Coordinates of C-alpha atoms and ligand atoms in Angstrom, one line a residue:
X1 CA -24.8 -24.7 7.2
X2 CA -21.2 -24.5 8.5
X3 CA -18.6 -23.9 5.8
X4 CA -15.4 -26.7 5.6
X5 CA -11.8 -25.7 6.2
X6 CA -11.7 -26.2 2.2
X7 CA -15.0 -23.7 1.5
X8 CA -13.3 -21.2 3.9
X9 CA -9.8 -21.4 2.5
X10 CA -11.6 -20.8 -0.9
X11 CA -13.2 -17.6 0.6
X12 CA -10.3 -16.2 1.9
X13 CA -8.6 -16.6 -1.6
X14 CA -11.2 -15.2 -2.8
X15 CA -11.6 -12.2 -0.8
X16 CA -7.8 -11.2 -1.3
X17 CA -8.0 -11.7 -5.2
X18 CA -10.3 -9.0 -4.9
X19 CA -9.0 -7.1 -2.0
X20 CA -5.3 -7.1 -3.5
X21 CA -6.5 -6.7 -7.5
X22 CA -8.6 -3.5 -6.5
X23 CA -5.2 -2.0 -4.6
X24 CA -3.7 -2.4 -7.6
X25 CA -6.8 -0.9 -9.8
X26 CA -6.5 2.1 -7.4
X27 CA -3.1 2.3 -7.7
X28 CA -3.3 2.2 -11.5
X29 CA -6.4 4.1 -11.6
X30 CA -4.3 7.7 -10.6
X31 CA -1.9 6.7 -13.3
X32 CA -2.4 10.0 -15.5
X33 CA -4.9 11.8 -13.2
X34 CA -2.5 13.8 -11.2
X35 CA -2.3 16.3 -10.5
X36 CA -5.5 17.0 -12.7
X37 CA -8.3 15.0 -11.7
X38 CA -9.7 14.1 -15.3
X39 CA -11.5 10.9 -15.3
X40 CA -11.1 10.5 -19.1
X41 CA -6.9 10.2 -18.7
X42 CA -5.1 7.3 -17.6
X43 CA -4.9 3.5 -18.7
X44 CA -8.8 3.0 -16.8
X45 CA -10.8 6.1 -17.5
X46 CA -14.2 6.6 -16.2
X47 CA -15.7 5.7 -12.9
X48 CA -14.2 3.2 -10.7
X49 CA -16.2 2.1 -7.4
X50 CA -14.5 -0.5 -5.4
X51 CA -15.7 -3.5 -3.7
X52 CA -13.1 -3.2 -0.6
X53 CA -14.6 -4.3 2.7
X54 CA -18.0 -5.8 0.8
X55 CA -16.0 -9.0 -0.2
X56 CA -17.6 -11.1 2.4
X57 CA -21.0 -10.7 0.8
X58 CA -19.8 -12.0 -2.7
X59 CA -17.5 -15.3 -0.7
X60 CA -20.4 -16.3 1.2
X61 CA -23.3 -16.3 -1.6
X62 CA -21.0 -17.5 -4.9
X63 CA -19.4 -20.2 -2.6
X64 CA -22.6 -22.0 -3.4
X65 CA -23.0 -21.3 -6.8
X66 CA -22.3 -23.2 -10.0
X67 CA -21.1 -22.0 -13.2
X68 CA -24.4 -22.7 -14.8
X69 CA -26.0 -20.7 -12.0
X70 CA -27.3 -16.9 -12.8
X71 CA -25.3 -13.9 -11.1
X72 CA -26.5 -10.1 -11.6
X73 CA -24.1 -7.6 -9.9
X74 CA -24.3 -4.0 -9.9
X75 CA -21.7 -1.0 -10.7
X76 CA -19.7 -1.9 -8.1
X77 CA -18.4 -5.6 -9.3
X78 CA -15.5 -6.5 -9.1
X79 CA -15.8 -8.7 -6.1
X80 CA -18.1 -10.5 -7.0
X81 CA -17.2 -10.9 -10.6
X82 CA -13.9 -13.0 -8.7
X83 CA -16.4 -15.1 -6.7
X84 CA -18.4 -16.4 -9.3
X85 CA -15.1 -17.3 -11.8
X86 CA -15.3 -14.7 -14.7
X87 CA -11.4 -14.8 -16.1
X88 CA -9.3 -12.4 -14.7
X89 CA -7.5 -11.7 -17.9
X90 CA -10.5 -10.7 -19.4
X91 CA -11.8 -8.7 -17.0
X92 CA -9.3 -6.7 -16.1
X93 CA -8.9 -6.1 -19.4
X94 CA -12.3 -4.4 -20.1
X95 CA -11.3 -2.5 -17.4
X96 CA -8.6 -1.0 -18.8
X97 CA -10.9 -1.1 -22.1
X98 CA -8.9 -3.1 -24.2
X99 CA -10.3 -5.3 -27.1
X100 CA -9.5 -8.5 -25.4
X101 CA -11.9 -7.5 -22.3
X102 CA -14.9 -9.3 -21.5
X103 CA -17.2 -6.7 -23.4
X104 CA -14.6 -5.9 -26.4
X105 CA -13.4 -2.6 -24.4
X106 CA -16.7 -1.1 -24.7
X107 CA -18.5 -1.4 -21.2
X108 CA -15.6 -1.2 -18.6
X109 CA -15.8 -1.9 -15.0
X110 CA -19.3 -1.2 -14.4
X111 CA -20.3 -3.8 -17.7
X112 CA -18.1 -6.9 -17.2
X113 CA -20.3 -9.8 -18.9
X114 CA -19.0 -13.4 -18.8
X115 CA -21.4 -15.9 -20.1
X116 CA -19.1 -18.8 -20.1
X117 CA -19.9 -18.2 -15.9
X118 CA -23.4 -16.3 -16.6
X119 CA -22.0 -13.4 -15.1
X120 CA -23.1 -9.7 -15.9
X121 CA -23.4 -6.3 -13.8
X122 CA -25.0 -2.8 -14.7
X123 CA -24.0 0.5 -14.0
X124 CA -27.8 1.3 -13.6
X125 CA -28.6 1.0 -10.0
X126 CA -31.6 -1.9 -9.7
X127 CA -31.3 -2.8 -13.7
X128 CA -29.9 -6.7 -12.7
X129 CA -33.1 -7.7 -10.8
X130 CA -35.5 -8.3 -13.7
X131 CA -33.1 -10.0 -15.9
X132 CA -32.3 -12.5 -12.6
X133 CA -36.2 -13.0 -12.2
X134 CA -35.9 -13.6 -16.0
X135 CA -33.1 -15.6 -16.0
X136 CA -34.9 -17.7 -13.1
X137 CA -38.2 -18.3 -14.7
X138 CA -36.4 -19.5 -18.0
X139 CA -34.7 -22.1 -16.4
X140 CA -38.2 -23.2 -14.5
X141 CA -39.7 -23.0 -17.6
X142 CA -37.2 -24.9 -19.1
X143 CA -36.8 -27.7 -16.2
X144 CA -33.1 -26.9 -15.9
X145 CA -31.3 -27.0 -13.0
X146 CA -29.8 -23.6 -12.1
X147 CA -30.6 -20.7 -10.1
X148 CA -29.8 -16.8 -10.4
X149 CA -28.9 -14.8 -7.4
X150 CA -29.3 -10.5 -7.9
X151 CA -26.8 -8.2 -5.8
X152 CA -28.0 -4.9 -5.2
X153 CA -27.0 -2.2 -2.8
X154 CA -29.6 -0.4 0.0
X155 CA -30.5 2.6 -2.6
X156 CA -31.5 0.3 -5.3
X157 CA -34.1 -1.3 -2.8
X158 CA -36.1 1.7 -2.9
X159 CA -36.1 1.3 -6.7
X160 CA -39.4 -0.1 -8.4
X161 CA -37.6 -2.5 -9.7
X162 CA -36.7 -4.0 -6.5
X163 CA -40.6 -4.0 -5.8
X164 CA -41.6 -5.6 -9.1
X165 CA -38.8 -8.3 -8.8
X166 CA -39.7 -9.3 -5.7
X167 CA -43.2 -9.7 -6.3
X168 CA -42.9 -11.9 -9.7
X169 CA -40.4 -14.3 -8.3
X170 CA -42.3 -15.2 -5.2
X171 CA -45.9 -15.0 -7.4
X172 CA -44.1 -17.6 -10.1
X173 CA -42.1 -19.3 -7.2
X174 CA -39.2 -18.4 -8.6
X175 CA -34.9 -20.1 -8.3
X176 CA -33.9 -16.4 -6.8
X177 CA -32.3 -15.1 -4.6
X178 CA -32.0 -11.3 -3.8
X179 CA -28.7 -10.2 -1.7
X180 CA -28.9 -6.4 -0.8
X181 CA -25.2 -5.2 0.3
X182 CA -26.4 -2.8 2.6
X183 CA -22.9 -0.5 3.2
X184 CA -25.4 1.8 4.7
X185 CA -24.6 5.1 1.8
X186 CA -26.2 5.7 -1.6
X187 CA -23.4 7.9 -2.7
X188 CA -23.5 10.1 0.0
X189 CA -27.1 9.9 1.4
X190 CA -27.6 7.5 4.3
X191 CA -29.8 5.2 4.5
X192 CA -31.9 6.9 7.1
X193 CA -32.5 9.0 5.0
X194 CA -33.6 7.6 1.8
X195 CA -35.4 4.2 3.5
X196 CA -39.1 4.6 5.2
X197 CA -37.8 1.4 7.5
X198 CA -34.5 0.4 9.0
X199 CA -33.8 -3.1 7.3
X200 CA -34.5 -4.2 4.1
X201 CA -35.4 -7.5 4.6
X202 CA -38.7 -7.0 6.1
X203 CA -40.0 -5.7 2.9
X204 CA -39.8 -9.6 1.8
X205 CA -43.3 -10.3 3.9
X206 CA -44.8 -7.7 1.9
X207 CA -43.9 -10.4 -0.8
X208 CA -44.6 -13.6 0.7
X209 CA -41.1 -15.1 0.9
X210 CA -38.5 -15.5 4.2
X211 CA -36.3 -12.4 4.5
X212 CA -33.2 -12.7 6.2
X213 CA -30.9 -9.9 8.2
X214 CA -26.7 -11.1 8.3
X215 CA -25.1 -8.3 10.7
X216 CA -21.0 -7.8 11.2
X217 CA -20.2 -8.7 7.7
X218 CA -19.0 -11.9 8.6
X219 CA -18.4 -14.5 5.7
X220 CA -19.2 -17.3 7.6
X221 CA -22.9 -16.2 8.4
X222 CA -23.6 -14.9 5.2
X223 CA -22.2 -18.4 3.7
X224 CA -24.8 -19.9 6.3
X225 CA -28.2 -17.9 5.3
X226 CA -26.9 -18.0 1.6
X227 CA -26.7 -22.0 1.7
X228 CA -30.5 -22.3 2.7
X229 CA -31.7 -19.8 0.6
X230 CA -29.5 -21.4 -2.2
X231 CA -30.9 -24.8 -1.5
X232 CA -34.4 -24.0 -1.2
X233 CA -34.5 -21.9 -4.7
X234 CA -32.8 -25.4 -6.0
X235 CA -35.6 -27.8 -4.4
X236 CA -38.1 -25.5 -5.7
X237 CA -39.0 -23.6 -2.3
X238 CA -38.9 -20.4 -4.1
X239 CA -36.9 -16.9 -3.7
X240 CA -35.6 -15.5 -0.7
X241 CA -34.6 -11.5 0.3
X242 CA -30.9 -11.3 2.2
X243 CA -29.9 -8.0 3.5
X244 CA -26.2 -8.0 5.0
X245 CA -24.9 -5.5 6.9
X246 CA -21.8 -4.4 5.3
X247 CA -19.6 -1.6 4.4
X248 CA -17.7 0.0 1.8
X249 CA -13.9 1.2 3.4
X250 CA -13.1 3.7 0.4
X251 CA -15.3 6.2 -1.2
X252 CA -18.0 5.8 -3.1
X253 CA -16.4 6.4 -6.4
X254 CA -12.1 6.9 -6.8
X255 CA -11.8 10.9 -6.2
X256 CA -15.1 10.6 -3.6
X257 CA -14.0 13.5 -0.8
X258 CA -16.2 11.1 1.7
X259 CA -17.1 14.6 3.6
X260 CA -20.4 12.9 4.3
X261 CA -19.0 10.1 6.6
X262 CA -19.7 11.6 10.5
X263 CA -15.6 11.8 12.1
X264 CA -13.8 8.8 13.0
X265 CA -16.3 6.3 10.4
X266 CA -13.5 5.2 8.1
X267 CA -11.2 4.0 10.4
X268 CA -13.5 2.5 13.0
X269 CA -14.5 0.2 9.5
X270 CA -10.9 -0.3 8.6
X271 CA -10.7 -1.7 12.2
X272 CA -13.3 -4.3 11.7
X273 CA -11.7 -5.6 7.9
X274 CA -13.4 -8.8 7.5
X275 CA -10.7 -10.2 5.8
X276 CA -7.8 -10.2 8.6
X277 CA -10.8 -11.0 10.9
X278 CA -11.5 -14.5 9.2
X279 CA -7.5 -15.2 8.5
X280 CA -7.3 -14.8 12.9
X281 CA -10.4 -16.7 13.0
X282 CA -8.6 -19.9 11.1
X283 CA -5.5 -19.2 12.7
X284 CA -6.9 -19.5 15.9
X285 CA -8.6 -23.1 14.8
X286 CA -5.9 -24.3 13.6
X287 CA -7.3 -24.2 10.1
X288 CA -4.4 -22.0 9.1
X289 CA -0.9 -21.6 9.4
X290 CA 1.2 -18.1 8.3
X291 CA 2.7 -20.2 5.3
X292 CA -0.6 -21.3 4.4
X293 CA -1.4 -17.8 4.0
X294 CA 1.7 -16.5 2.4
X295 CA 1.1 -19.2 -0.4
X296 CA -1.7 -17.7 -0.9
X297 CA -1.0 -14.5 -1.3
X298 CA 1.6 -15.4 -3.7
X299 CA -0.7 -17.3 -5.9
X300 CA -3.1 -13.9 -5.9
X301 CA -0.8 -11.7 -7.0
X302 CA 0.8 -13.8 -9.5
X303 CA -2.9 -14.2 -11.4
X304 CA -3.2 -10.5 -10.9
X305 CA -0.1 -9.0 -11.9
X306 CA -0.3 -11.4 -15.1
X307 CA -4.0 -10.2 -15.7
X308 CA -2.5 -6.6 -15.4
X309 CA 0.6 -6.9 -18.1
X310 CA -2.5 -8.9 -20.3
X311 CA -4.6 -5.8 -20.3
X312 CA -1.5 -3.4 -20.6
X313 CA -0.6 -5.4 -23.7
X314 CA -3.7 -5.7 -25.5
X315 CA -4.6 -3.1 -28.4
X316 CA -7.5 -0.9 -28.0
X317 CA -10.6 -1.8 -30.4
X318 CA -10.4 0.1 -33.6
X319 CA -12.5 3.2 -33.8
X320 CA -14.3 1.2 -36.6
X321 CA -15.7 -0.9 -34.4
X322 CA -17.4 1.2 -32.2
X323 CA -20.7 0.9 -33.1
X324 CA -20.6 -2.9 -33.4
X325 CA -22.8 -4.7 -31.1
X326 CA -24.3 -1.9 -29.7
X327 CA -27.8 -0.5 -29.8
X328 CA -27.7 2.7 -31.9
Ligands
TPP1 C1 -31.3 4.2 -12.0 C2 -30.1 4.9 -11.5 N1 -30.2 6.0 -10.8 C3 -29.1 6.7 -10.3 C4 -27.9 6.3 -10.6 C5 -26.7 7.0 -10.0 N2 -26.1 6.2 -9.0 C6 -25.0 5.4 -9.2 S1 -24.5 4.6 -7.8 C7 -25.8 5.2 -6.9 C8 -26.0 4.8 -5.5 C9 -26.4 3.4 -5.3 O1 -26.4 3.1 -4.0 P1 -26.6 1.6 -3.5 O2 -27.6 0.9 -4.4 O3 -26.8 1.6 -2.1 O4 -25.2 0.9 -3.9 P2 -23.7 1.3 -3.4 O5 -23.2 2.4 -4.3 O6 -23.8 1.8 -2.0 O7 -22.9 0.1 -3.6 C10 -26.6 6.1 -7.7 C11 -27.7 6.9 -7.2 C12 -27.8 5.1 -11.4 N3 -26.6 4.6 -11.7 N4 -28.9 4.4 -11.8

């Protein structure tokens, strides 16, 4: 399934809303932090894991997806939060954990929820999988249309939740499907060394269902296997496992030393960006011309730097309302 100039266009806006927001986030991020690393100062304190380099993953899968349909993402969102439509504003203003944000301030970037889009992430590692199985067999249940699609890194597949998930939806033939962004580190332990076998997606024939490998992070393939396994959930063929090989090109947190990473790893990634790599690839078909591209970098930042002066101008939520709408 071979995206149209129109799908790909889309991707590549949607890759640099996330690209250039999060270089902004970073940017922002330090505000207050220097030179005393506290996590707590600064207009977005606590942890901040970016997306950059994993876009492709998010493009390809949510280019599919409808508003009604079900997306789980993990602690390191933000990418995917873009791809499937949650508002910018909003978001970016939980970030900075302001009262307008998507969660009332409360969650920040690891807990953007948007169920106008039936978005939500979790900064516990494996936690979206059951509630995309759920989410799934409700709408079976329910003869709705709709599926849910779970992202989850290559650490969280050793989880048991992964395990669990896996073996409900294909039991109950469930509208899933699982995407595992494998950007090869759990923090700083390799996958090597945390995974009894090299690719994920052979585990999906311990489950009955088709398990699929995307290499190169390349939009264009993932958008491929993601169609099929989009369409057969729809038609009622059931879940399917995607692993893509990915990778993250910053740390694994903002402040992350990256001492694990073996000499020369971060810029033999930055080499391979996937996003100049599919703006050459359209040049080069004629599917893209420089103005084309500087449009559309102008429409980016415009919605960004507006979502930014949004959050920077909301209040924070009053200390009275702290313990609203959580569990105490
Ligand atoms: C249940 C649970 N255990 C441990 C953690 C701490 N933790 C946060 S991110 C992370 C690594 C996750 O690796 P992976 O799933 O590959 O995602 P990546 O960070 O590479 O995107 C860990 C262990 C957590 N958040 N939740």
């Amino acid at each position: 399934m071979m995206p149209t100039r129109d799908q790909k266009l889309w991707m590549l806006e949607n890759m640099l809303v996330s690209r250039r927001l999060e270089e902004r986030l970073a940017e922002i991020y330090m505000e207050g932090k220097k030179p005393v690393f506290n996590m707590a100062s600064g207009p977005i304190p606590g942890e901040m894991h970016l997306s950059n380099g994993q876009e492709p993953c998010a493009v390809g899968v949510c280019a599919h997806l409808k508003p009604n349909d079900v997306v789980t993402a993990t602690h390191r969102p933000h990418h995917i939060a873009v791809a499937k439509g949650v508002d910018l504003d909003r978001m970016v203003a939980e970030i900075f954990g302001k009262a307008t944000g998507l969660s009332g301030g409360r969650g920040g970037h690891m807990h953007l929820f948007d169920p106008t889009v039936n978005f939500s992430c979790s900064g516990i590692i494996a936690q979206g999988m059951g509630p995309a199985v759920g989410a799934a067999l409700s709408r079976k249940l329910q003869k709705k249309d709709g599926v849910a699609v779970s992202f989850l890194g290559e650490g969280a597949a050793n989880q048991g939740a992964f395990h669990e998930s896996l073996n409900l939806a294909s039991l109950w033939k469930l509208p899933v499907v699982f995407v595992i962004e494998d950007n090869a580190w759990g923090v700083s332990v390799s996958k090597a060394a945390s995974t009894a076998i090299p690719n994920n997606h052979i585990r999906a024939q311990a489950y009955g269902m088709p398990g699929f490998l995307v290499k190169d992070n390349d939009p264009i393939a993932i958008f491929d296997v993601a169609g099929e396994a989009i369409a057969r959930a729809r038609t009622g063929g059931g879940p399917t496992l995607i692993e893509i090989e990915t990778y993250r090109l910053a740390g694994h947190f903002m402040g992350d030393a990256e001492g694990y990473r073996p000499d020369g790893e971060r810029e033999r990634l930055a080499a391979k960006d996937p996003i100049p790599r599919l703006k050459e690839q359209m040049k080069a078909n004629g599917e893209l011309k420089d103005s084309d591209h500087d449009a559309i970098v102008k429409r980016c930042d415009a919605a960004i730097e507006e979502a930014i002066e949004f959050a920077r101008q909301s209040p924070y939520p009053s200390p009275e309302e702290a313990l609203e709408k959580v569990f105490v």
